[in-house]
Short mmCIF file of C-alpha atoms in Angstrom, two decimals:
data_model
loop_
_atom_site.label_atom_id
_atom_site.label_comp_id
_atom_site.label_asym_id
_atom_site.label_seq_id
_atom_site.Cartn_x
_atom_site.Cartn_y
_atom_site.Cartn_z
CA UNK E 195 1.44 18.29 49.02
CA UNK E 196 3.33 21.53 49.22
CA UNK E 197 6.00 23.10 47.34
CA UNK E 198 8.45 25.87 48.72
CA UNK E 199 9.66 27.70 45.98
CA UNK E 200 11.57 31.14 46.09
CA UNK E 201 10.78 31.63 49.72
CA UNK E 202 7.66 31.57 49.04
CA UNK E 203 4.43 28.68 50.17
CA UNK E 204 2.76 27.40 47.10
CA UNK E 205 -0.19 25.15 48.17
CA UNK E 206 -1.65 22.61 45.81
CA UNK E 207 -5.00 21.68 47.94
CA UNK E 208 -7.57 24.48 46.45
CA UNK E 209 -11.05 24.41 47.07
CA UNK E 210 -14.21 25.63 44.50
CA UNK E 211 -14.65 28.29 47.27
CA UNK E 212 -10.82 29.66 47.02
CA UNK E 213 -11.08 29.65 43.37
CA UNK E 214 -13.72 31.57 42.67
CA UNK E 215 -12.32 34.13 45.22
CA UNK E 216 -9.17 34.12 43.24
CA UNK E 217 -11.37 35.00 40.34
CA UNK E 218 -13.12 37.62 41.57
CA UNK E 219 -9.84 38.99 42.90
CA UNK E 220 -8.00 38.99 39.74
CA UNK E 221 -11.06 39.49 37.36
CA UNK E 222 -9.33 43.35 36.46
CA UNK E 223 -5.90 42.88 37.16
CA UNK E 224 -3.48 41.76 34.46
CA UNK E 225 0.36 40.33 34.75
CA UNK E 226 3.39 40.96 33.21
CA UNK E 227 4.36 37.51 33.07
CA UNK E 228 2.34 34.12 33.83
CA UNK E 229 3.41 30.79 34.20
CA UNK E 230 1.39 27.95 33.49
CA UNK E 231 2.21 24.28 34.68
CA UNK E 232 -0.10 21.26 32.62
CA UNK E 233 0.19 17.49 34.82
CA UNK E 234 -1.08 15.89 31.38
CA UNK E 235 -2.99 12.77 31.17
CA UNK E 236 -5.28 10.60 29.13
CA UNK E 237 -8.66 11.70 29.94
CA UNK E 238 -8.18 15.04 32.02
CA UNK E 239 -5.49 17.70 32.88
CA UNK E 240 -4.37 19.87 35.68
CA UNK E 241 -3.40 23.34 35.18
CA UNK E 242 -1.68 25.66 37.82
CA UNK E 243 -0.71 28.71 36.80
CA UNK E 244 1.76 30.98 38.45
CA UNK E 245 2.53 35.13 38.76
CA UNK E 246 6.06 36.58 38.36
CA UNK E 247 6.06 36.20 41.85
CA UNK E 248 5.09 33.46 42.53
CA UNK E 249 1.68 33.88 43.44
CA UNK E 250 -0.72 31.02 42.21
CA UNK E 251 -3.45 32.65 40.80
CA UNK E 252 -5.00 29.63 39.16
CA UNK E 253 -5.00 25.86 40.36
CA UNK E 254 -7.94 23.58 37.99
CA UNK E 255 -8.83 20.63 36.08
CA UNK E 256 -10.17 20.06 32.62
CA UNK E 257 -11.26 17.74 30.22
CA UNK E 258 -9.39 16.56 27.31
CA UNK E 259 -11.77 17.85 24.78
CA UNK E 260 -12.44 20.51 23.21
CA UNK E 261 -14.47 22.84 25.30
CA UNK E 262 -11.61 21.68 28.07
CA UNK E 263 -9.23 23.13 25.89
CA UNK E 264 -11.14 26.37 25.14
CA UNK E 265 -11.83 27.02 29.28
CA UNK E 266 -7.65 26.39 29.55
CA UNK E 267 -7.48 29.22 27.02
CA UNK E 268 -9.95 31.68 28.69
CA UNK E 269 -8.32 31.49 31.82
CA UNK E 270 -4.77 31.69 30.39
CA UNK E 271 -6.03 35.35 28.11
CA UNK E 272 -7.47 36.66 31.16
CA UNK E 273 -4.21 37.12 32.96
CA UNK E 274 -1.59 37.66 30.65
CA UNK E 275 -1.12 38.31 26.92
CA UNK E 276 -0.44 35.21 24.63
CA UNK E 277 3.53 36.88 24.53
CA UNK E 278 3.67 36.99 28.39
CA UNK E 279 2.16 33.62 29.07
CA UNK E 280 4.94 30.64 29.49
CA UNK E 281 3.40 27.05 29.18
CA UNK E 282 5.47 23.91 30.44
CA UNK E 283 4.36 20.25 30.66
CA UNK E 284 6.05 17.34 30.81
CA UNK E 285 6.81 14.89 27.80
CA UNK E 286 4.66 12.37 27.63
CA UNK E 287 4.52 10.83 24.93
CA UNK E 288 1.00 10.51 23.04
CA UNK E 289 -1.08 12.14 25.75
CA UNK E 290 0.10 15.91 25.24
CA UNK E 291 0.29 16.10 21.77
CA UNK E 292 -3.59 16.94 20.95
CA UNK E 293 -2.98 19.83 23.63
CA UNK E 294 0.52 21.25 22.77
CA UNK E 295 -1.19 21.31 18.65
CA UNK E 296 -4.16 23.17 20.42
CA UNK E 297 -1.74 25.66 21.79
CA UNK E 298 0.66 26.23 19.22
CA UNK E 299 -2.52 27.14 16.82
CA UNK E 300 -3.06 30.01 18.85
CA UNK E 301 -0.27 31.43 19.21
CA UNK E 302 1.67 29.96 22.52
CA UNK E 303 5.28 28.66 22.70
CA UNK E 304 5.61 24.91 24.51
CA UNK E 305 8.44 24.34 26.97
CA UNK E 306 8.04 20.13 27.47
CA UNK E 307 10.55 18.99 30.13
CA UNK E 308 12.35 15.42 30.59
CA UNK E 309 10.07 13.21 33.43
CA UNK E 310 13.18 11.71 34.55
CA UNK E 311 14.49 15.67 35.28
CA UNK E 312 11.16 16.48 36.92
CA UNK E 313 11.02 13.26 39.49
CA UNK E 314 14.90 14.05 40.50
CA UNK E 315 13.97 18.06 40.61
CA UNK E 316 11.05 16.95 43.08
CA UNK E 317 12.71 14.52 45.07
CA UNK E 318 15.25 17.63 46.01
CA UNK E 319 12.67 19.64 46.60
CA UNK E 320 10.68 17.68 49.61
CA UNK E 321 10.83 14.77 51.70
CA UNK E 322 7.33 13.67 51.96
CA UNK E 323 5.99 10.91 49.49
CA UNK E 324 2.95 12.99 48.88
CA UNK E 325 1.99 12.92 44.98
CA UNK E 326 -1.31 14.47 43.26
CA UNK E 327 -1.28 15.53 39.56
CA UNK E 328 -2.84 19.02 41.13
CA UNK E 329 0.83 19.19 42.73
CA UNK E 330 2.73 17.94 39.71
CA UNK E 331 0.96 21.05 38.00
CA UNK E 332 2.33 23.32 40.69
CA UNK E 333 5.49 22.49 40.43
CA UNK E 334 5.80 22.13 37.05
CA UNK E 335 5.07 25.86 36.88
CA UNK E 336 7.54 26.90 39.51
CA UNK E 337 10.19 24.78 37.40
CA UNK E 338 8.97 26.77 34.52
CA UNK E 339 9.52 29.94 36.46
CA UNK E 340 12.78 29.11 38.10
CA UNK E 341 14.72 27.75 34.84
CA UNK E 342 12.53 29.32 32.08
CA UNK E 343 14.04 27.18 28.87
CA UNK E 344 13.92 27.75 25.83
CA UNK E 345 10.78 26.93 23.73
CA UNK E 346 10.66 23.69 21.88
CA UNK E 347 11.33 24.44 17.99
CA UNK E 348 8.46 23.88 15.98
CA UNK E 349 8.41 20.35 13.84
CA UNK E 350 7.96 20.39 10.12
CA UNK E 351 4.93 18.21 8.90
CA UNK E 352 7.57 15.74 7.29
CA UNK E 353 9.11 15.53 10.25
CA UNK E 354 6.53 14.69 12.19
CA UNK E 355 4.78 12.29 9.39
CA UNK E 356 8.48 10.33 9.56
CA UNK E 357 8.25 9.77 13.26
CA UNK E 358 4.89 8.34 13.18
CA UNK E 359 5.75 6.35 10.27
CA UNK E 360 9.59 4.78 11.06
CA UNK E 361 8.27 4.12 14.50
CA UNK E 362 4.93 2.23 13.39
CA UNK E 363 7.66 0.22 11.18
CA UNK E 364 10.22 -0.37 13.68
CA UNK E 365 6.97 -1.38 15.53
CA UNK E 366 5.69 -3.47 12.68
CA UNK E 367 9.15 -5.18 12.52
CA UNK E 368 9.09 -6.38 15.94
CA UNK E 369 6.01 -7.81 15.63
CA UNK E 370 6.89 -9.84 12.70
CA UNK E 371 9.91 -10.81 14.14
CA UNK E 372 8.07 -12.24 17.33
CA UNK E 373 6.07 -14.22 15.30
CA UNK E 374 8.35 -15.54 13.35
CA UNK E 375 10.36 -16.78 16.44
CA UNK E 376 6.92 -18.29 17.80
CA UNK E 377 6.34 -20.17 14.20
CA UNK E 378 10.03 -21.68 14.17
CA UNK E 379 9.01 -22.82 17.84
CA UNK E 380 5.70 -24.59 16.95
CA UNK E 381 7.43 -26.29 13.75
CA UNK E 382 9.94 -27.89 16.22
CA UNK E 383 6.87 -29.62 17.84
CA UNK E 384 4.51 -30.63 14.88
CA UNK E 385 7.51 -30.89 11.94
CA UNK E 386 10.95 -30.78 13.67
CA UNK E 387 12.06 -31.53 9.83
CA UNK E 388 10.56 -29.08 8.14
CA UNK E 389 13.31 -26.58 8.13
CA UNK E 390 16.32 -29.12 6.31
CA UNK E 391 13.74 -28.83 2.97
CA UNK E 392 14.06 -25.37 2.51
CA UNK E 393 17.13 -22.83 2.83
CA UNK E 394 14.28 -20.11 4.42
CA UNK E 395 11.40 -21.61 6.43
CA UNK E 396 9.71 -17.82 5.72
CA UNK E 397 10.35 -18.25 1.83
CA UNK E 398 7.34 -18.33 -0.33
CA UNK E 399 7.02 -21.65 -0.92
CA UNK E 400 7.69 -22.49 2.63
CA UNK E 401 4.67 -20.19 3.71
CA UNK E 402 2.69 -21.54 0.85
CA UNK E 403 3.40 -25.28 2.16
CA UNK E 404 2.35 -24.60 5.83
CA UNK E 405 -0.67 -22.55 5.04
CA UNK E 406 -1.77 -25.80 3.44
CA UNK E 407 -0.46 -28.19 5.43
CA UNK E 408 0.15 -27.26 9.24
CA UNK E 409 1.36 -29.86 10.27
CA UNK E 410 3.98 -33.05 9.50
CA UNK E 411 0.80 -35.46 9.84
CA UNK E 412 -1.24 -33.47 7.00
CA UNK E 413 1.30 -33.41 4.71
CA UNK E 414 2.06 -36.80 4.97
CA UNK E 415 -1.24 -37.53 3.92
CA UNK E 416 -1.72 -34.88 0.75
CA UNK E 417 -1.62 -35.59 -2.33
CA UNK E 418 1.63 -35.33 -4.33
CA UNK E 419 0.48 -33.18 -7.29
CA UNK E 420 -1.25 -31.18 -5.02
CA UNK E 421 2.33 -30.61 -3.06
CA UNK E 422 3.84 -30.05 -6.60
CA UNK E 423 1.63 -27.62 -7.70
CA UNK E 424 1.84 -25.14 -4.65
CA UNK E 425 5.46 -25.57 -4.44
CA UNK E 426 5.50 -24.65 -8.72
CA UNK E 427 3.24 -21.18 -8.17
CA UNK E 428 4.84 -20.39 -5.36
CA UNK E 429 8.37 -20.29 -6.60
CA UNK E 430 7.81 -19.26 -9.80
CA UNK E 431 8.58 -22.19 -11.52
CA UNK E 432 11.66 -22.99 -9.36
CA UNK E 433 10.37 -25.87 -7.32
CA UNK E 434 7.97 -29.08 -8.36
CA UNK E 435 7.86 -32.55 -8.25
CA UNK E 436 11.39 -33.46 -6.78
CA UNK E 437 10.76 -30.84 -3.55
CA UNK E 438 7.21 -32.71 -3.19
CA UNK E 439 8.44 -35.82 -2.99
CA UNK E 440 11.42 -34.83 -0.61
CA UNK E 441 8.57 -32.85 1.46
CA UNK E 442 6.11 -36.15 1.73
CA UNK E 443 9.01 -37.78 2.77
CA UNK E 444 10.00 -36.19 5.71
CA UNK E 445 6.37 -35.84 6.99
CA UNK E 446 6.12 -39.90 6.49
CA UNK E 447 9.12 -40.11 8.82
CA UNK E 448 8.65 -36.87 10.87
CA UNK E 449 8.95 -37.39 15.26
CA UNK E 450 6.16 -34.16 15.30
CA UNK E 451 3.14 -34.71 17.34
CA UNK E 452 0.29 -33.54 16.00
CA UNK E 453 -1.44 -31.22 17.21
CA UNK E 454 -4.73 -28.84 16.23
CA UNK E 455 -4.05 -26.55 18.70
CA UNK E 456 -0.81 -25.66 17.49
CA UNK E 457 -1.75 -26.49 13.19
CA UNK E 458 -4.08 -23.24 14.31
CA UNK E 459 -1.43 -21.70 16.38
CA UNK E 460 0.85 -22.21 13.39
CA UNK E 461 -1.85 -20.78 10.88
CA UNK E 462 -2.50 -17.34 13.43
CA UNK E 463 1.48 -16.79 12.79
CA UNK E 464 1.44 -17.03 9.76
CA UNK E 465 -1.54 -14.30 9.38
CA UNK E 466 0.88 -12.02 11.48
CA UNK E 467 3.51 -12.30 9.63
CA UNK E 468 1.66 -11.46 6.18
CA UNK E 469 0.02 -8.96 7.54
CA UNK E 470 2.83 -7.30 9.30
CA UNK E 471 4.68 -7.34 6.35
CA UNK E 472 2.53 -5.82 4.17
CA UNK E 473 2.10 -3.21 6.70
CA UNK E 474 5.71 -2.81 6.46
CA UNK E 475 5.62 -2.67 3.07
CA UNK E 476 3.55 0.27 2.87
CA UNK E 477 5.37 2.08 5.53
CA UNK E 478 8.67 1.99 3.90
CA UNK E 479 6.56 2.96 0.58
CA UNK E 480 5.41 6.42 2.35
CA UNK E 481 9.09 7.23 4.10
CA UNK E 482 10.51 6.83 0.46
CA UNK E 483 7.84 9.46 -0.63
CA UNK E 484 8.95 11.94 2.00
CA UNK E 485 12.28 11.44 1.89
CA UNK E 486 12.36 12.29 -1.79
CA UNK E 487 10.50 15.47 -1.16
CA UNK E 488 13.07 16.44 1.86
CA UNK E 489 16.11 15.37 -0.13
CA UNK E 490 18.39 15.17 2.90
CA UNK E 491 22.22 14.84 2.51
CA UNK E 492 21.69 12.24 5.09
CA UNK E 493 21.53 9.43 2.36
CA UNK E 494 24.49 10.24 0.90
CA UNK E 495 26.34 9.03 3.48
CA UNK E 496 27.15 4.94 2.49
CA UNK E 497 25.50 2.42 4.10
CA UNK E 498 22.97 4.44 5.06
CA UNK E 499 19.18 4.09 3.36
CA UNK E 500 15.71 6.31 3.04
CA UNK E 501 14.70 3.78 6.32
CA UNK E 502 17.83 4.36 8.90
CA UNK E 503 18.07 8.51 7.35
CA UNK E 504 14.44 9.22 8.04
CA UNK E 505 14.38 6.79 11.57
CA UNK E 506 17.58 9.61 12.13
CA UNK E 507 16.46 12.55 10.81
CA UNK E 508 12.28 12.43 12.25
CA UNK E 509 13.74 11.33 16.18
CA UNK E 510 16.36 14.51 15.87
CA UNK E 511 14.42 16.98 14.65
CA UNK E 512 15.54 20.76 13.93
CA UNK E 513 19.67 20.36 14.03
CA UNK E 514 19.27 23.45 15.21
CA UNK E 515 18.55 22.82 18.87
CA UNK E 516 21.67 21.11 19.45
CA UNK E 517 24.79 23.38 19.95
CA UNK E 518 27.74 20.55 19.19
CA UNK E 519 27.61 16.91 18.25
CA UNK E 520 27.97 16.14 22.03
CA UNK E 521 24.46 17.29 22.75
CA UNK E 522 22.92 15.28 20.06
CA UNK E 523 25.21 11.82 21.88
CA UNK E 524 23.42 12.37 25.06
CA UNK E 525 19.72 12.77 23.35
CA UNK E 526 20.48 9.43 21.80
CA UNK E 527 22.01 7.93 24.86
CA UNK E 528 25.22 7.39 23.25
CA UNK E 529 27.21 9.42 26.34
CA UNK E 530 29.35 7.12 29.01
CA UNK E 531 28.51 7.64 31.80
CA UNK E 532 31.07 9.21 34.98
CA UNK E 533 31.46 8.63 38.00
CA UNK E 534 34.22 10.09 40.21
CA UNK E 535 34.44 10.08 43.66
CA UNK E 536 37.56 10.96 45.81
CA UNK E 537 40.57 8.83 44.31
CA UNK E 538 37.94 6.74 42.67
CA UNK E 539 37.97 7.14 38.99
CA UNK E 540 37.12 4.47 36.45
CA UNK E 541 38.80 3.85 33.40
CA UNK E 542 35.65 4.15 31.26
CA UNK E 543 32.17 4.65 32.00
CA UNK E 544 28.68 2.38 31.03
CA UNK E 545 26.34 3.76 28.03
CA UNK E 546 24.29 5.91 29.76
CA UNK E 547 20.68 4.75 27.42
CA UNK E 548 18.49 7.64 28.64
CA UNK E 549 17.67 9.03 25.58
CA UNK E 550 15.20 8.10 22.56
CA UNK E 551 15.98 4.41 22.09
CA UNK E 552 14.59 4.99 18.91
CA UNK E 553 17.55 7.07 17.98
CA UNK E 554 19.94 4.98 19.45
CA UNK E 555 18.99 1.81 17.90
CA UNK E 556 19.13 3.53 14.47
CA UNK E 557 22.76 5.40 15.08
CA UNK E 558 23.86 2.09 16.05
CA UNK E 559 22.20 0.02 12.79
CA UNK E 560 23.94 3.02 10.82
CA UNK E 561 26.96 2.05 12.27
CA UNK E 562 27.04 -1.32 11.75
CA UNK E 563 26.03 -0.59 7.77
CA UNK E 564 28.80 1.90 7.59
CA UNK E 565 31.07 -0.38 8.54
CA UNK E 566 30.49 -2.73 6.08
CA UNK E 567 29.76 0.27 3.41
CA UNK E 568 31.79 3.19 3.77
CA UNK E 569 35.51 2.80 3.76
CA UNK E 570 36.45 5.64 6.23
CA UNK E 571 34.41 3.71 8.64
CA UNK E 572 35.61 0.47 7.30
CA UNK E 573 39.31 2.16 7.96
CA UNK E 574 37.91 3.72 11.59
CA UNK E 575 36.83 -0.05 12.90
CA UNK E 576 39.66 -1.86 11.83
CA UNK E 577 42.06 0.64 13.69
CA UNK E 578 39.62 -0.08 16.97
CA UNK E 579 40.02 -3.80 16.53
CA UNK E 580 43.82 -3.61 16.15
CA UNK E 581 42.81 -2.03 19.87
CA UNK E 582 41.46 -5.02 20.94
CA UNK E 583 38.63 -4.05 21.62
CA UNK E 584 35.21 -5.66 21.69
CA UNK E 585 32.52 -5.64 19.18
CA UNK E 586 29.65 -3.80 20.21
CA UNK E 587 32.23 -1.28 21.60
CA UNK E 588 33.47 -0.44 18.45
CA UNK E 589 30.29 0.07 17.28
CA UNK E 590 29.24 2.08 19.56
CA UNK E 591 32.84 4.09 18.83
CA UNK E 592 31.55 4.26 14.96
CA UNK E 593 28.05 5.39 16.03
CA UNK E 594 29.85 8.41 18.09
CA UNK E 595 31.95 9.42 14.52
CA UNK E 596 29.03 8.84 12.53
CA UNK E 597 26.49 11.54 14.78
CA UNK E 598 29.83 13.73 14.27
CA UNK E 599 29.48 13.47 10.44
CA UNK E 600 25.67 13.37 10.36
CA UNK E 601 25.62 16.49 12.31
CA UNK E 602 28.37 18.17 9.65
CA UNK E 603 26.17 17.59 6.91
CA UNK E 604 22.72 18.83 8.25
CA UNK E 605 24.23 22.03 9.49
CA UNK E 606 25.20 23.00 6.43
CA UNK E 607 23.09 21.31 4.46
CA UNK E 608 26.57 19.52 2.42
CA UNK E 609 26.78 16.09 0.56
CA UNK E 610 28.80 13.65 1.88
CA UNK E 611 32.29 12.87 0.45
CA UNK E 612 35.46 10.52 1.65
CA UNK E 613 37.21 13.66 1.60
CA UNK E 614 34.79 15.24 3.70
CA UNK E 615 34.18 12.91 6.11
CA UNK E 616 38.16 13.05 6.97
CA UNK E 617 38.22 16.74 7.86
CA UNK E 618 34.78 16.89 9.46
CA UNK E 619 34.27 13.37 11.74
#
């Protein structure tokens, strides 16, 4: 594949030959400016790095280890100085982040770009369906050339412990929700009944029941101080010998099949659930720890918690990237989206959703709670439903006022306050 880029013919197909001639040719001579393109992935990376005009002077692969990383920094110190070398890669994800830490250690600045802005950038650039990561790299450093953003700021440890944490919780909570859902399933086809005993089927003393007795069929055939017993630990004292007998009762009677695949289906969900709780647990134990030690106006806000401020502040970052509360919409996804065309013009535009889900989903939690919490919001959502409008628009309407506030506060670092809120959102 080929990219034509300033006039000029960059060509991605290099042989061992051509690059040891371009070594031997450069070996004395040293650029103003060099820019280096990284096509990163799991076990290997392409590098393909670029003059000030546009002359490739470099076009390799190496491993992602250590001595990989070492040969990408040899190569990049023997064209340019660490101050005249520009590094861009694109964001993905988990795969980079070993690499961009490797950099930033000594002493480079990382420019990641959107994939979605790459693939359209490319597809304007050529026709042909050609697509090697040795090209990717090439074009990623004429994009770097051409546009030249600005470095990405550099993320505080907290920061970056928060996103790892809130997102192995929102992860953890998913889980457990999916099992959950599973476990109600299997109860409607071993103990349909199960459910009218108790007021939460994921109580304590519900759990306790099942892990005993899996099934309608086993129940039916415990022992009724043995019933009474788990059901009086389990609830603290609450429960006994009138749930027991209610319990044996509806097992007698129950229209469950049994069934040992699902009594161990049922018993595998249960594991989940305990375990992804106490996973969750601990998660929410180390965000409050970090979120005490960052003491962000954030949680002053009402209805927002340590969880929903730290899921906010760890997917934003530095504030400071983001010029307006407009720019922080569209990294959440929050933006409509337009579409004009001639005398064609629509009334309102979709949610465009192309930013950090993560983000959104939280701003939009946060908006719910405020709702419910805060009465300027409170105020805000009843004036959109005398509008007539739908739920989960006003929300997203109270989401958009709430990034307006959030970003008030973390510029300048105030407290929240009713009064505050009115002359800022």
């Amino acid at each position: 594949m080929s990219w034509i880029t300033h006039g000029r013919f960059i060509s991605s197909k290099v042989t061992r030959q051509d690059a040891c001639g371009s070594q031997r040719k450069s070996r004395n001579e040293v650029y103003i400016m060099i820019y280096v393109g990284i096509d990163v992935a799991s076990e290997k990376h392409d590098c393909c790095i670029l003059s000030e005009q546009n002359k490739k002077l470099e076009s390799f692969s190496f491993p992602n280890t250590k001595a990989g990383f070492a040969l990408l920094l040899r190569v990049c110190k023997k064209y340019a100085d660490q101050g005249q070398t520009k590094i861009g890669l694109e964001s993905t994800g988990i795969y980079g982040d070993n690499l961009c830490a490797f950099l930033r250690r000594n002493g480079y600045e990382i420019r990641t770009f959107n994939p979605l802005l790459i693939k359209k950038s490319i597809q304007a650039t050529t026709l042909r369906k050609t697509k090697t990561d040795q090209s990717d790299a090439c074009f990623l450093a004429s994009y770097l050339a051409r546009e030249l953003p600005e470095p990405d700021p550099q993320v505080s440890y907290h920061i970056s412990e928060l996103k790892s944490l809130t997102r192995a919780r929102f992860s953890a909570v998913r889980e457990r929700s999916k099992a959950k859902a599973k476990l109600k399933a299997l109860l409607i086809c071993v103990f349909p009944e199960f459910h009218t005993a108790f007021s939460n089927v994921f109580g304590t003393a519900a759990i306790a029941i099942l892990r005993k007795y899996p099934s309608a069929q086993k129940l039916a055939t415990a022992r009724k101080s043995t019933v009474s017993k788990i059901l009086y630990e389990a609830s603290r004292h609450r429960l006994g010998d009138e749930k027991a007998a209610m319990l044996m009762e509806l097992a007698k009677h129950s229209v469950g099949c049994h069934s040992e695949t699902k009594t161990l289906e049922i018993q595998y969900y249960l594991d989940q659930i305990e375990l992804n709780t106490a996973y969750i647990r601990r998660y929410e134990a180390s965000i409050q720890n970090i979120m005490n030690q960052i003491n962000s106006p954030i949680t002053t806000i009402p209805g927002i918690g340590f969880v929903l401020g730290a899921m906010i502040l760890a997917e934003l970052g530095d504030i400071g990237r983001f010029a307006a509360p407009e720019k922080v919409l569209a990294f959440a996804g929050l933006e409509p989206s337009v579409y004009q065309s001639g005398k064609y013009t629509p009334a309102s535009g979709t949610m465009v959703k192309r930013g950090s889900p993560y983000l959104r989903w939280a701003l939009l939690m946060a908006a719910r709670s405020t709702i419910v919490n805060n009465p300027n919001f409170a105020t805000y959502y009843q004036k959109k439903v005398s509008e007539g409008k739908h739920y989960n628009v006003i929300c997203s309407h109270v989401a958009k006022k709430l990034v307006r506030t959030i970003f008030a506060l973390l510029k300048k670092n105030t407290a929240y306050s009713l009064h505050y809120s009115l002359n800022a959102a």
